[in-house]
Tab-separated table of C-alpha atoms in Angstrom:
chain	number	residue	atom	x	y	z
F	1	MET	CA	13.360	-5.722	15.552
F	2	ALA	CA	10.938	-8.639	15.609
F	3	VAL	CA	7.181	-9.032	15.327
F	4	ASP	CA	5.823	-10.996	18.277
F	5	VAL	CA	2.933	-13.455	18.323
F	6	TYR	CA	0.026	-12.772	20.726
F	7	LEU	CA	-2.232	-15.701	21.645
F	8	ASN	CA	-5.653	-15.344	23.276
F	9	PHE	CA	-7.335	-18.010	25.363
F	10	ASN	CA	-10.841	-18.517	26.695
F	11	GLY	CA	-10.137	-18.762	30.422
F	12	ASN	CA	-7.292	-21.293	30.306
F	13	CYS	CA	-4.362	-18.955	29.548
F	14	ARG	CA	-2.547	-19.622	32.835
F	15	GLU	CA	-2.663	-23.369	32.195
F	16	ALA	CA	-1.475	-22.911	28.586
F	17	ALA	CA	1.397	-20.537	29.471
F	18	GLU	CA	2.621	-22.815	32.271
F	19	PHE	CA	2.364	-25.827	29.945
F	20	TYR	CA	4.372	-24.119	27.193
F	21	ALA	CA	6.960	-22.930	29.727
F	22	GLU	CA	7.449	-26.539	30.802
F	23	VAL	CA	7.514	-27.911	27.255
F	24	PHE	CA	10.029	-25.337	26.021
F	25	LYS	CA	11.972	-25.267	29.310
F	26	THR	CA	11.624	-21.513	29.828
F	27	GLU	CA	11.311	-19.551	33.044
F	28	LYS	CA	7.953	-19.785	34.784
F	29	PRO	CA	5.734	-17.039	33.329
F	30	GLN	CA	5.130	-13.821	35.271
F	31	ILE	CA	1.377	-13.369	35.090
F	32	MET	CA	-0.634	-10.146	35.401
F	33	THR	CA	-4.343	-10.704	36.005
F	34	PHE	CA	-7.239	-8.387	35.173
F	35	GLY	CA	-7.777	-8.042	38.931
F	36	GLU	CA	-4.236	-6.686	39.411
F	37	ALA	CA	-4.723	-3.929	36.823
F	38	PRO	CA	-5.793	-0.427	37.913
F	39	GLN	CA	-9.573	-0.386	37.903
F	40	HIS	CA	-11.611	2.147	35.950
F	41	PRO	CA	-13.790	4.141	38.377
F	42	ASP	CA	-16.859	3.876	36.098
F	43	PHE	CA	-16.537	0.135	35.500
F	44	THR	CA	-16.816	-2.641	38.063
F	45	LEU	CA	-14.661	-5.618	37.163
F	46	PRO	CA	-16.789	-8.785	37.056
F	47	GLU	CA	-15.784	-11.317	39.701
F	48	GLU	CA	-15.172	-13.989	37.032
F	49	ALA	CA	-12.565	-11.737	35.348
F	50	LYS	CA	-10.360	-11.020	38.372
F	51	ASP	CA	-8.171	-14.143	38.134
F	52	LEU	CA	-8.044	-14.292	34.344
F	53	VAL	CA	-4.704	-13.527	32.698
F	54	MET	CA	-4.438	-10.019	31.285
F	55	HIS	CA	-0.858	-10.515	30.089
F	56	THR	CA	2.081	-12.869	30.261
F	57	ARG	CA	5.030	-13.589	27.994
F	58	LEU	CA	7.433	-16.427	27.336
F	59	ASN	CA	10.676	-16.347	25.424
F	60	ILE	CA	10.599	-19.499	23.335
F	61	ASN	CA	13.888	-20.176	21.597
F	62	GLY	CA	14.569	-16.444	21.172
F	63	SER	CA	11.023	-15.433	20.176
F	64	ASN	CA	8.614	-13.577	22.436
F	65	VAL	CA	5.206	-15.225	22.600
F	66	MET	CA	2.610	-13.244	24.542
F	67	PHE	CA	-0.605	-14.596	26.007
F	68	SER	CA	-3.871	-13.398	27.548
F	69	ASP	CA	-7.369	-14.569	28.308
F	70	THR	CA	-10.237	-12.886	26.500
F	71	PHE	CA	-12.341	-10.683	28.751
F	72	PRO	CA	-15.620	-12.369	29.807
F	73	GLY	CA	-18.246	-11.725	27.158
F	74	SER	CA	-15.667	-10.909	24.461
F	75	PRO	CA	-15.791	-12.988	21.292
F	76	PHE	CA	-13.451	-15.960	21.147
F	77	THR	CA	-13.015	-18.220	18.130
F	78	VAL	CA	-10.519	-21.075	18.146
F	79	GLY	CA	-8.213	-20.549	15.183
F	80	ASN	CA	-8.742	-16.776	15.115
F	81	ASN	CA	-7.231	-16.198	18.540
F	82	ILE	CA	-3.837	-15.012	17.285
F	83	SER	CA	-2.616	-11.472	16.649
F	84	LEU	CA	0.738	-9.999	15.760
F	85	ALA	CA	2.357	-7.532	18.132
F	86	PHE	CA	4.578	-4.756	16.784
F	87	VAL	CA	6.741	-3.658	19.713
F	88	SER	CA	9.253	-0.854	19.351
F	89	LYS	CA	11.225	1.632	21.446
F	90	ASN	CA	10.494	4.284	18.804
F	91	GLU	CA	7.079	5.976	19.101
F	92	GLU	CA	7.368	7.589	15.664
F	93	GLU	CA	7.924	4.159	14.120
F	94	ILE	CA	4.894	2.768	15.976
F	95	SER	CA	2.742	5.658	14.773
F	96	SER	CA	3.941	5.344	11.180
F	97	VAL	CA	3.289	1.592	10.985
F	98	PHE	CA	-0.078	1.970	12.764
F	99	ASP	CA	-1.192	4.702	10.334
F	100	ALA	CA	-0.146	2.642	7.306
F	101	LEU	CA	-1.871	-0.549	8.487
F	102	LYS	CA	-5.116	1.176	9.464
F	103	GLU	CA	-5.717	2.288	5.835
F	104	GLY	CA	-8.631	0.149	4.679
F	105	GLY	CA	-8.757	-1.612	8.043
F	106	ASN	CA	-10.619	-1.140	11.328
F	107	VAL	CA	-9.101	0.476	14.399
F	108	ALA	CA	-10.109	-1.230	17.650
F	109	MET	CA	-8.092	1.146	19.865
F	110	GLU	CA	-6.327	4.310	18.718
F	111	LEU	CA	-2.732	4.756	19.844
F	112	GLN	CA	-2.775	6.054	23.400
F	113	GLU	CA	-1.051	5.885	26.746
F	114	THR	CA	-2.098	3.013	28.997
F	115	PHE	CA	-0.869	1.902	32.398
F	116	TRP	CA	1.389	-0.682	30.724
F	117	SER	CA	2.645	1.305	27.722
F	118	LYS	CA	3.092	4.967	26.862
F	119	CYS	CA	1.895	4.159	23.326
F	120	TYR	CA	-0.514	1.257	22.732
F	121	GLY	CA	-3.179	0.577	20.094
F	122	SER	CA	-4.771	-2.208	18.091
F	123	LEU	CA	-6.400	-2.706	14.716
F	124	LYS	CA	-7.417	-5.228	12.077
F	125	ASP	CA	-5.751	-4.502	8.740
F	126	LYS	CA	-7.446	-4.655	5.331
F	127	PHE	CA	-6.484	-8.327	5.043
F	128	GLY	CA	-8.171	-9.245	8.350
F	129	ILE	CA	-4.925	-9.577	10.348
F	130	GLU	CA	-5.151	-8.425	13.982
F	131	TRP	CA	-2.266	-6.174	15.101
F	132	GLN	CA	-1.281	-4.802	18.486
F	133	PHE	CA	1.224	-1.966	18.861
F	134	SER	CA	3.174	-1.195	22.000
F	135	HIS	CA	6.049	1.001	23.063
F	136	GLU	CA	8.763	-1.048	24.700
F	137	GLY	CA	10.068	0.881	27.654
F	138	GLU	CA	10.222	0.719	31.406
F	139	GLU	CA	6.418	0.581	31.835
F	140	LEU	CA	5.964	-3.184	31.862
F	141	LYS	CA	8.703	-5.725	32.363
F	142	GLN	CA	7.232	-9.191	31.994
């Protein structure tokens, strides 16, 4: 089991992922945009968000590195645009680690089913480290 790195970009994620794929001689990244995601009926996706990268991943020398653009209007700070992703096939393990790390921290999104994962959540731990949690299954193969 590994902990993956998740990098956020401010509108230039596609360019960065394609650049890193070339540099590290990996496969061209499969990119999912915000516009390709199922839309929430009570929320209209801003036009400027439709082509931004919601998720992509590269395997760099055996390590998964995941990427996304920040959603328009979301805070973005160069240097603080990295989170760690705990990905597991075991939901109980995800829940246990999530519950332990949320003590003294701040939960951004409780563990829940999403269209890309049957168990996803995010938080900032008591040391200020951003974590994402996701069940690795058949939901999203990128």
